[in-house]
Amino acid sequence: MLISDSLPLLWLTYVGLSLVILVTGYFAIGFLSRLPRWVTVGLVAGVLLMPMTFSVPGPEDKLGYSGWAPALVVFAVGVLQGDGGDVAGSAMMLIIGMVIGVVLAWLLAARCRREDDDHDDDRAARPAKKRATEREEPTLR
């Protein structure tokens, strides 16, 4: 069950908050053109959504805990605990996530650009309805 098991609920919450961050960030940098905006959002998405395995040692009489967590969280916990191994591994995963995010965003922006170019050709082929100097009065229909 989703509610009884805390890890799927934690991941669902994390992904939901990450999507909120990505959408608001996309609109916040609206002053940029489309390609830099998508690349920036892709970079942040790669950092936020890259998963990584982790391991927490337990007391001597009990086993530790291991599982999956966002690489950004593993990196932050590794820095706070002073664990160089976790920091190095998660930093590498963050870099891989950044590269994947930028490449996917660039491909998405290139695809959108091609679709816009196709629509521009259709607009150029149609004759203009009115010249720019003619004014059209608003009417109610």
Coordinates of N, CA, C and O in Angstrom, one line a residue:
M1 N 0.8 -1.2 0.0 CA 0.0 0.0 0.0 C 0.9 1.2 0.0 O 1.9 1.3 0.6
L2 N 0.4 2.2 -0.7 CA 1.2 3.5 -0.8 C 1.3 4.2 0.5 O 2.3 4.7 0.9
I3 N 0.2 4.2 1.3 CA 0.2 5.0 2.5 C 0.9 4.3 3.7 O 1.6 4.9 4.5
S4 N 0.8 2.9 3.7 CA 1.4 2.2 4.8 C 2.9 2.1 4.7 O 3.6 2.0 5.7
D5 N 3.5 2.1 3.5 CA 4.9 2.0 3.3 C 5.4 3.4 3.1 O 5.0 4.2 2.2
S6 N 6.4 3.8 3.9 CA 6.8 5.2 3.9 C 7.7 5.6 2.8 O 7.8 6.7 2.3
L7 N 8.5 4.6 2.3 CA 9.5 5.0 1.2 C 8.8 5.4 -0.1 O 9.1 6.4 -0.7
P8 N 7.8 4.6 -0.6 CA 7.1 5.1 -1.8 C 6.4 6.5 -1.6 O 6.4 7.3 -2.5
L9 N 5.9 6.7 -0.5 CA 5.2 8.0 -0.2 C 6.3 9.1 -0.1 O 6.0 10.2 -0.6
L10 N 7.4 8.8 0.4 CA 8.5 9.7 0.5 C 9.0 10.1 -0.9 O 9.2 11.3 -1.3
W11 N 9.1 9.1 -1.8 CA 9.6 9.3 -3.2 C 8.5 10.1 -3.9 O 8.8 11.0 -4.7
L12 N 7.2 9.8 -3.7 CA 6.1 10.5 -4.4 C 6.1 11.9 -4.0 O 6.0 12.8 -4.8
T13 N 6.3 12.2 -2.7 CA 6.4 13.6 -2.2 C 7.6 14.3 -2.8 O 7.5 15.5 -3.2
Y14 N 8.7 13.7 -2.8 CA 9.9 14.3 -3.4 C 9.8 14.6 -4.8 O 10.2 15.7 -5.3
V15 N 9.2 13.7 -5.6 CA 9.1 14.0 -7.0 C 8.0 15.1 -7.3 O 8.2 15.9 -8.1
G16 N 7.0 15.1 -6.5 CA 6.0 16.2 -6.6 C 6.6 17.5 -6.3 O 6.3 18.5 -7.0
L17 N 7.3 17.6 -5.2 CA 8.0 18.9 -4.9 C 9.0 19.3 -5.9 O 9.2 20.5 -6.3
S18 N 9.7 18.3 -6.5 CA 10.7 18.6 -7.5 C 10.0 19.1 -8.8 O 10.5 20.1 -9.4
L19 N 8.9 18.6 -9.1 CA 8.1 19.1 -10.3 C 7.6 20.5 -10.1 O 7.7 21.3 -11.0
V20 N 7.2 20.8 -8.8 CA 6.8 22.2 -8.5 C 8.0 23.1 -8.7 O 7.9 24.2 -9.2
I21 N 9.2 22.7 -8.2 CA 10.4 23.5 -8.3 C 10.7 23.7 -9.8 O 11.1 24.8 -10.2
L22 N 10.6 22.7 -10.6 CA 11.0 22.8 -12.0 C 10.0 23.7 -12.8 O 10.5 24.5 -13.6
V23 N 8.7 23.6 -12.5 CA 7.8 24.4 -13.2 C 7.9 25.9 -12.8 O 7.9 26.8 -13.7
T24 N 8.0 26.1 -11.5 CA 8.2 27.5 -11.1 C 9.5 28.1 -11.5 O 9.6 29.3 -11.9
G25 N 10.5 27.3 -11.6 CA 11.8 27.8 -12.1 C 11.8 28.1 -13.6 O 12.4 29.1 -14.0
Y26 N 11.0 27.3 -14.3 CA 10.9 27.5 -15.8 C 10.2 28.9 -16.0 O 10.6 29.6 -16.8
F27 N 9.2 29.1 -15.2 CA 8.5 30.4 -15.4 C 9.3 31.6 -14.8 O 9.2 32.7 -15.3
A28 N 10.1 31.3 -13.8 CA 10.9 32.4 -13.2 C 12.0 32.9 -14.2 O 12.4 34.1 -14.1
I29 N 12.5 32.0 -15.0 CA 13.5 32.4 -16.0 C 12.9 32.6 -17.3 O 13.6 32.4 -18.4
G30 N 11.7 33.1 -17.4 CA 11.0 33.4 -18.6 C 11.7 34.4 -19.5 O 11.3 34.5 -20.7
F31 N 12.6 35.2 -19.0 CA 13.2 36.3 -19.7 C 14.2 35.7 -20.7 O 14.7 36.4 -21.6
L32 N 14.7 34.4 -20.5 CA 15.6 33.8 -21.4 C 14.9 33.2 -22.6 O 13.7 33.0 -22.5
S33 N 15.6 33.0 -23.6 CA 15.0 32.3 -24.8 C 14.7 30.9 -24.5 O 15.2 30.4 -23.4
R34 N 14.1 30.2 -25.4 CA 13.7 28.8 -25.1 C 14.8 27.8 -24.8 O 14.7 27.1 -23.9
L35 N 15.8 27.8 -25.6 CA 16.9 26.9 -25.5 C 17.7 27.0 -24.1 O 17.8 26.1 -23.4
P36 N 18.1 28.2 -23.7 CA 18.7 28.3 -22.4 C 17.8 28.0 -21.3 O 18.2 27.5 -20.2
R37 N 16.5 28.3 -21.4 CA 15.6 28.0 -20.4 C 15.4 26.5 -20.2 O 15.4 26.0 -19.1
W38 N 15.3 25.8 -21.3 CA 15.1 24.3 -21.2 C 16.4 23.7 -20.7 O 16.4 22.7 -19.9
V39 N 17.6 24.2 -21.1 CA 18.8 23.6 -20.7 C 19.0 23.8 -19.2 O 19.4 22.9 -18.4
T40 N 18.7 25.0 -18.7 CA 18.8 25.3 -17.3 C 17.8 24.4 -16.5 O 18.2 23.8 -15.4
V41 N 16.6 24.3 -16.9 CA 15.6 23.4 -16.2 C 16.1 21.9 -16.3 O 15.9 21.2 -15.3
G42 N 16.6 21.5 -17.4 CA 17.1 20.1 -17.5 C 18.3 19.9 -16.6 O 18.4 18.8 -16.0
L43 N 19.2 20.9 -16.4 CA 20.3 20.7 -15.5 C 19.8 20.6 -14.0 O 20.2 19.7 -13.3
V44 N 18.8 21.4 -13.7 CA 18.3 21.3 -12.3 C 17.5 20.0 -12.1 O 17.6 19.4 -11.1
A45 N 16.8 19.6 -13.2 CA 16.0 18.3 -13.1 C 17.0 17.1 -12.9 O 16.7 16.2 -12.2
G46 N 18.1 17.2 -13.6 CA 19.1 16.1 -13.5 C 19.7 16.0 -12.1 O 19.9 15.0 -11.5
V47 N 19.9 17.2 -11.5 CA 20.4 17.2 -10.1 C 19.3 16.7 -9.1 O 19.6 16.0 -8.2
L48 N 18.1 17.2 -9.3 CA 17.0 16.8 -8.3 C 16.6 15.4 -8.4 O 16.3 14.8 -7.4
L49 N 16.6 14.8 -9.6 CA 15.9 13.5 -9.8 C 16.8 12.3 -10.0 O 16.4 11.2 -10.3
M50 N 18.1 12.5 -9.9 CA 19.1 11.4 -10.1 C 19.1 10.5 -8.8 O 19.4 11.0 -7.7
P51 N 18.7 9.3 -9.0 CA 18.7 8.4 -7.8 C 20.1 7.8 -7.6 O 21.0 7.7 -8.5
M52 N 20.3 7.3 -6.4 CA 21.6 6.7 -6.0 C 21.3 5.7 -4.8 O 20.4 6.0 -4.0
T53 N 22.1 4.7 -4.7 CA 22.0 3.8 -3.6 C 22.8 4.3 -2.4 O 23.8 5.1 -2.6
F54 N 22.3 4.0 -1.2 CA 23.1 4.4 0.0 C 23.0 3.3 1.0 O 22.3 2.4 0.9
S55 N 23.9 3.4 2.0 CA 24.0 2.4 3.0 C 24.3 3.1 4.3 O 25.1 4.0 4.4
V56 N 23.5 2.8 5.3 CA 23.7 3.4 6.7 C 24.0 2.2 7.6 O 23.2 1.3 7.8
P57 N 25.2 2.2 8.2 CA 25.6 1.1 9.1 C 24.8 1.2 10.4 O 24.5 2.3 10.9
G58 N 24.4 0.0 10.9 CA 23.7 -0.1 12.1 C 24.6 -0.5 13.3 O 25.8 -0.6 13.1
P59 N 24.0 -0.6 14.4 CA 24.8 -1.1 15.6 C 25.4 -2.5 15.3 O 24.9 -3.2 14.3
E60 N 26.3 -3.0 16.0 CA 27.0 -4.2 15.8 C 26.0 -5.4 15.8 O 26.2 -6.4 15.1
D61 N 25.0 -5.4 16.7 CA 24.1 -6.5 16.8 C 23.0 -6.5 15.7 O 22.3 -7.5 15.6
K62 N 22.8 -5.4 15.0 CA 21.8 -5.3 14.0 C 22.4 -4.9 12.6 O 23.5 -4.4 12.5
L63 N 21.7 -5.3 11.6 CA 22.1 -4.9 10.2 C 21.8 -3.4 10.0 O 20.9 -2.9 10.6
G64 N 22.6 -2.9 9.1 CA 22.3 -1.5 8.7 C 21.2 -1.4 7.7 O 20.4 -2.4 7.5
Y65 N 21.0 -0.3 7.2 CA 19.9 0.0 6.2 C 20.5 0.5 4.9 O 21.4 1.3 4.9
S66 N 20.0 0.0 3.8 CA 20.4 0.4 2.5 C 19.2 0.6 1.6 O 18.2 -0.1 1.9
G67 N 19.3 1.4 0.7 CA 18.1 1.6 -0.2 C 18.5 2.7 -1.3 O 19.7 2.9 -1.6
W68 N 17.5 3.3 -1.8 CA 17.6 4.3 -2.9 C 17.2 5.6 -2.3 O 16.3 5.7 -1.6
A69 N 17.9 6.7 -2.7 CA 17.6 8.0 -2.3 C 18.1 9.0 -3.4 O 18.9 8.6 -4.3
P70 N 17.6 10.2 -3.5 CA 18.1 11.1 -4.5 C 19.6 11.4 -4.2 O 20.0 11.5 -3.0
A71 N 20.4 11.5 -5.3 CA 21.8 11.7 -5.1 C 22.1 13.0 -4.4 O 23.1 13.1 -3.7
L72 N 21.3 14.0 -4.6 CA 21.4 15.3 -3.9 C 21.3 15.1 -2.4 O 22.1 15.7 -1.6
V73 N 20.4 14.3 -1.9 CA 20.2 14.0 -0.5 C 21.4 13.2 0.1 O 21.9 13.5 1.1
V74 N 21.9 12.2 -0.7 CA 23.0 11.4 -0.3 C 24.3 12.3 -0.2 O 25.1 12.2 0.7
F75 N 24.4 13.3 -1.1 CA 25.5 14.2 -1.1 C 25.5 15.1 0.1 O 26.5 15.3 0.8
A76 N 24.3 15.6 0.4 CA 24.1 16.5 1.5 C 24.4 15.8 2.9 O 25.1 16.3 3.7
V77 N 23.9 14.6 3.0 CA 24.1 13.8 4.2 C 25.6 13.4 4.3 O 26.2 13.5 5.4
G78 N 26.2 13.1 3.2 CA 27.7 12.8 3.2 C 28.5 14.0 3.6 O 29.5 13.8 4.4
V79 N 28.2 15.2 3.2 CA 28.9 16.3 3.6 C 28.7 16.6 5.1 O 29.7 16.9 5.8
L80 N 27.5 16.5 5.6 CA 27.2 16.7 7.0 C 27.9 15.7 7.9 O 28.4 16.0 9.0
Q81 N 28.0 14.4 7.4 CA 28.7 13.4 8.2 C 30.2 13.3 8.0 O 30.9 12.6 8.7
G82 N 30.7 14.0 7.0 CA 32.1 14.0 6.7 C 32.5 12.7 6.1 O 33.7 12.3 6.2
D83 N 31.6 12.0 5.3 CA 31.9 10.8 4.7 C 32.4 11.0 3.3 O 31.5 11.3 2.4
G84 N 33.7 11.0 3.0 CA 34.2 11.3 1.7 C 33.8 10.3 0.6 O 33.6 10.7 -0.5
G85 N 33.6 9.1 1.0 CA 33.1 8.1 0.0 C 31.7 8.4 -0.6 O 31.5 8.3 -1.8
D86 N 30.8 8.7 0.3 CA 29.5 9.1 -0.1 C 29.5 10.4 -0.9 O 28.7 10.5 -1.9
V87 N 30.3 11.3 -0.5 CA 30.3 12.6 -1.2 C 30.9 12.4 -2.6 O 30.3 12.9 -3.6
A88 N 32.0 11.6 -2.8 CA 32.6 11.4 -4.1 C 31.6 10.6 -5.0 O 31.4 11.0 -6.2
G89 N 31.0 9.6 -4.5 CA 30.1 8.8 -5.3 C 28.9 9.6 -5.7 O 28.4 9.5 -6.9
S90 N 28.3 10.3 -4.8 CA 27.1 11.1 -5.1 C 27.4 12.3 -6.0 O 26.6 12.7 -6.8
A91 N 28.6 12.9 -5.9 CA 29.0 14.0 -6.7 C 29.1 13.5 -8.2 O 28.7 14.2 -9.1
M92 N 29.6 12.3 -8.4 CA 29.7 11.7 -9.7 C 28.3 11.4 -10.3 O 28.1 11.7 -11.4
M93 N 27.4 10.9 -9.4 CA 26.1 10.7 -9.9 C 25.4 12.0 -10.2 O 24.6 12.1 -11.2
L94 N 25.6 13.1 -9.5 CA 25.0 14.4 -9.7 C 25.5 14.9 -11.1 O 24.8 15.5 -11.9
I95 N 26.8 14.7 -11.4 CA 27.4 15.2 -12.7 C 26.7 14.4 -13.8 O 26.4 15.0 -14.8
I96 N 26.6 13.1 -13.6 CA 25.9 12.3 -14.6 C 24.5 12.7 -14.8 O 24.0 12.8 -16.0
G97 N 23.8 13.0 -13.7 CA 22.4 13.5 -13.8 C 22.3 14.8 -14.5 O 21.4 15.1 -15.3
M98 N 23.3 15.7 -14.3 CA 23.3 17.0 -15.0 C 23.5 16.8 -16.5 O 22.8 17.5 -17.3
V99 N 24.4 16.0 -16.9 CA 24.6 15.8 -18.3 C 23.4 15.2 -18.9 O 23.0 15.6 -20.0
I100 N 22.8 14.2 -18.3 CA 21.6 13.6 -18.9 C 20.5 14.6 -19.0 O 19.8 14.7 -20.0
G101 N 20.3 15.4 -18.0 CA 19.2 16.4 -18.0 C 19.5 17.5 -19.1 O 18.5 17.9 -19.8
V102 N 20.7 17.9 -19.3 CA 21.0 18.9 -20.3 C 20.8 18.3 -21.7 O 20.2 19.0 -22.5
V103 N 21.2 17.1 -21.9 CA 21.1 16.5 -23.2 C 19.6 16.3 -23.5 O 19.2 16.6 -24.7
L104 N 18.8 15.8 -22.6 CA 17.4 15.6 -22.8 C 16.7 17.0 -23.1 O 15.8 17.1 -24.0
A105 N 17.1 18.0 -22.3 CA 16.5 19.3 -22.5 C 16.8 19.9 -23.9 O 16.0 20.5 -24.5
W106 N 18.1 19.7 -24.3 CA 18.5 20.2 -25.6 C 17.8 19.5 -26.7 O 17.3 20.2 -27.7
L107 N 17.6 18.2 -26.6 CA 16.8 17.5 -27.6 C 15.4 17.9 -27.6 O 14.8 18.1 -28.7
L108 N 14.8 18.2 -26.5 CA 13.4 18.7 -26.4 C 13.3 20.0 -27.1 O 12.3 20.3 -27.8
A109 N 14.2 20.9 -26.7 CA 14.2 22.3 -27.3 C 14.4 22.2 -28.8 O 13.8 23.0 -29.6
A110 N 15.3 21.3 -29.3 CA 15.5 21.2 -30.7 C 14.2 20.7 -31.4 O 13.9 21.1 -32.5
R111 N 13.6 19.8 -30.8 CA 12.3 19.2 -31.4 C 11.3 20.3 -31.5 O 10.6 20.4 -32.5
C112 N 11.1 21.1 -30.4 CA 10.1 22.2 -30.4 C 10.5 23.2 -31.5 O 9.6 23.8 -32.1
R113 N 11.8 23.5 -31.7 CA 12.2 24.4 -32.7 C 11.8 24.0 -34.1 O 11.4 24.7 -34.9
R114 N 12.0 22.7 -34.3 CA 11.6 22.1 -35.6 C 10.1 22.2 -35.9 O 9.7 22.5 -37.0
E115 N 9.3 22.0 -34.8 CA 7.9 22.1 -35.0 C 7.5 23.5 -35.2 O 6.6 23.8 -36.0
D116 N 8.2 24.5 -34.6 CA 7.9 25.9 -34.8 C 8.2 26.3 -36.2 O 7.5 27.1 -36.9
D117 N 9.3 25.8 -36.7 CA 9.7 26.1 -38.1 C 8.7 25.5 -39.1 O 8.4 26.2 -40.1
D118 N 8.2 24.3 -38.8 CA 7.1 23.8 -39.7 C 5.9 24.7 -39.7 O 5.3 24.9 -40.8
H119 N 5.5 25.2 -38.6 CA 4.3 26.1 -38.5 C 4.6 27.4 -39.1 O 3.7 28.0 -39.7
D120 N 5.9 27.9 -39.1 CA 6.2 29.2 -39.7 C 6.1 29.1 -41.2 O 5.7 30.0 -41.9
D121 N 6.4 27.9 -41.8 CA 6.3 27.7 -43.3 C 4.8 27.8 -43.7 O 4.5 28.3 -44.7
D122 N 3.9 27.2 -42.8 CA 2.5 27.3 -43.1 C 2.0 28.7 -43.1 O 1.2 29.1 -43.9
R123 N 2.4 29.5 -42.1 CA 2.0 30.9 -42.0 C 2.5 31.7 -43.2 O 1.8 32.6 -43.7
A124 N 3.7 31.4 -43.7 CA 4.3 32.2 -44.8 C 3.6 31.9 -46.1 O 3.5 32.7 -47.0
A125 N 3.0 30.7 -46.3 CA 2.4 30.3 -47.5 C 1.0 30.9 -47.6 O 0.5 31.1 -48.7
R126 N 0.3 31.2 -46.5 CA -1.0 31.8 -46.5 C -0.9 33.3 -46.8 O 0.0 34.0 -46.3
P127 N -1.8 33.8 -47.6 CA -1.8 35.3 -47.9 C -2.2 36.0 -46.6 O -3.1 35.5 -45.8
A128 N -1.7 37.2 -46.5 CA -2.1 38.0 -45.3 C -3.5 38.5 -45.5 O -3.9 38.9 -46.7
K129 N -4.3 38.6 -44.5 CA -5.7 39.0 -44.6 C -5.8 40.5 -44.9 O -6.5 41.0 -45.7
K130 N -5.1 41.3 -44.1 CA -5.2 42.7 -44.2 C -3.8 43.3 -44.0 O -2.9 42.7 -43.5
R131 N -3.6 44.5 -44.6 CA -2.3 45.1 -44.4 C -2.2 45.7 -43.0 O -3.2 45.9 -42.3
A132 N -1.0 46.0 -42.6 CA -0.8 46.5 -41.3 C -1.4 47.9 -41.1 O -1.7 48.3 -40.0
T133 N -1.6 48.7 -42.2 CA -2.1 50.0 -42.0 C -3.6 50.1 -41.9 O -4.2 51.0 -41.4
E134 N -4.3 49.0 -42.3 CA -5.8 48.9 -42.2 C -6.1 48.6 -40.7 O -5.5 47.7 -40.1
R135 N -7.1 49.2 -40.2 CA -7.5 49.0 -38.9 C -8.9 48.2 -38.9 O -9.8 48.6 -39.6
E136 N -9.0 47.2 -38.0 CA -10.2 46.5 -37.9 C -10.9 46.8 -36.6 O -10.3 46.7 -35.5
E137 N -12.1 47.3 -36.7 CA -12.9 47.6 -35.5 C -13.4 46.4 -34.8 O -13.8 45.4 -35.5
P138 N -13.4 46.3 -33.5 CA -13.9 45.2 -32.8 C -15.5 45.1 -32.9 O -16.1 46.1 -32.9
T139 N -15.9 43.9 -33.1 CA -17.4 43.7 -33.3 C -17.8 42.6 -32.4 O -17.1 41.7 -32.1
L140 N -19.1 42.6 -32.0 CA -19.7 41.5 -31.2 C -20.4 40.6 -32.2 O -21.2 41.1 -33.1
R141 N -20.3 39.3 -32.0 CA -21.0 38.4 -32.9 C -21.9 37.6 -32.1 O -21.8 37.2 -31.1

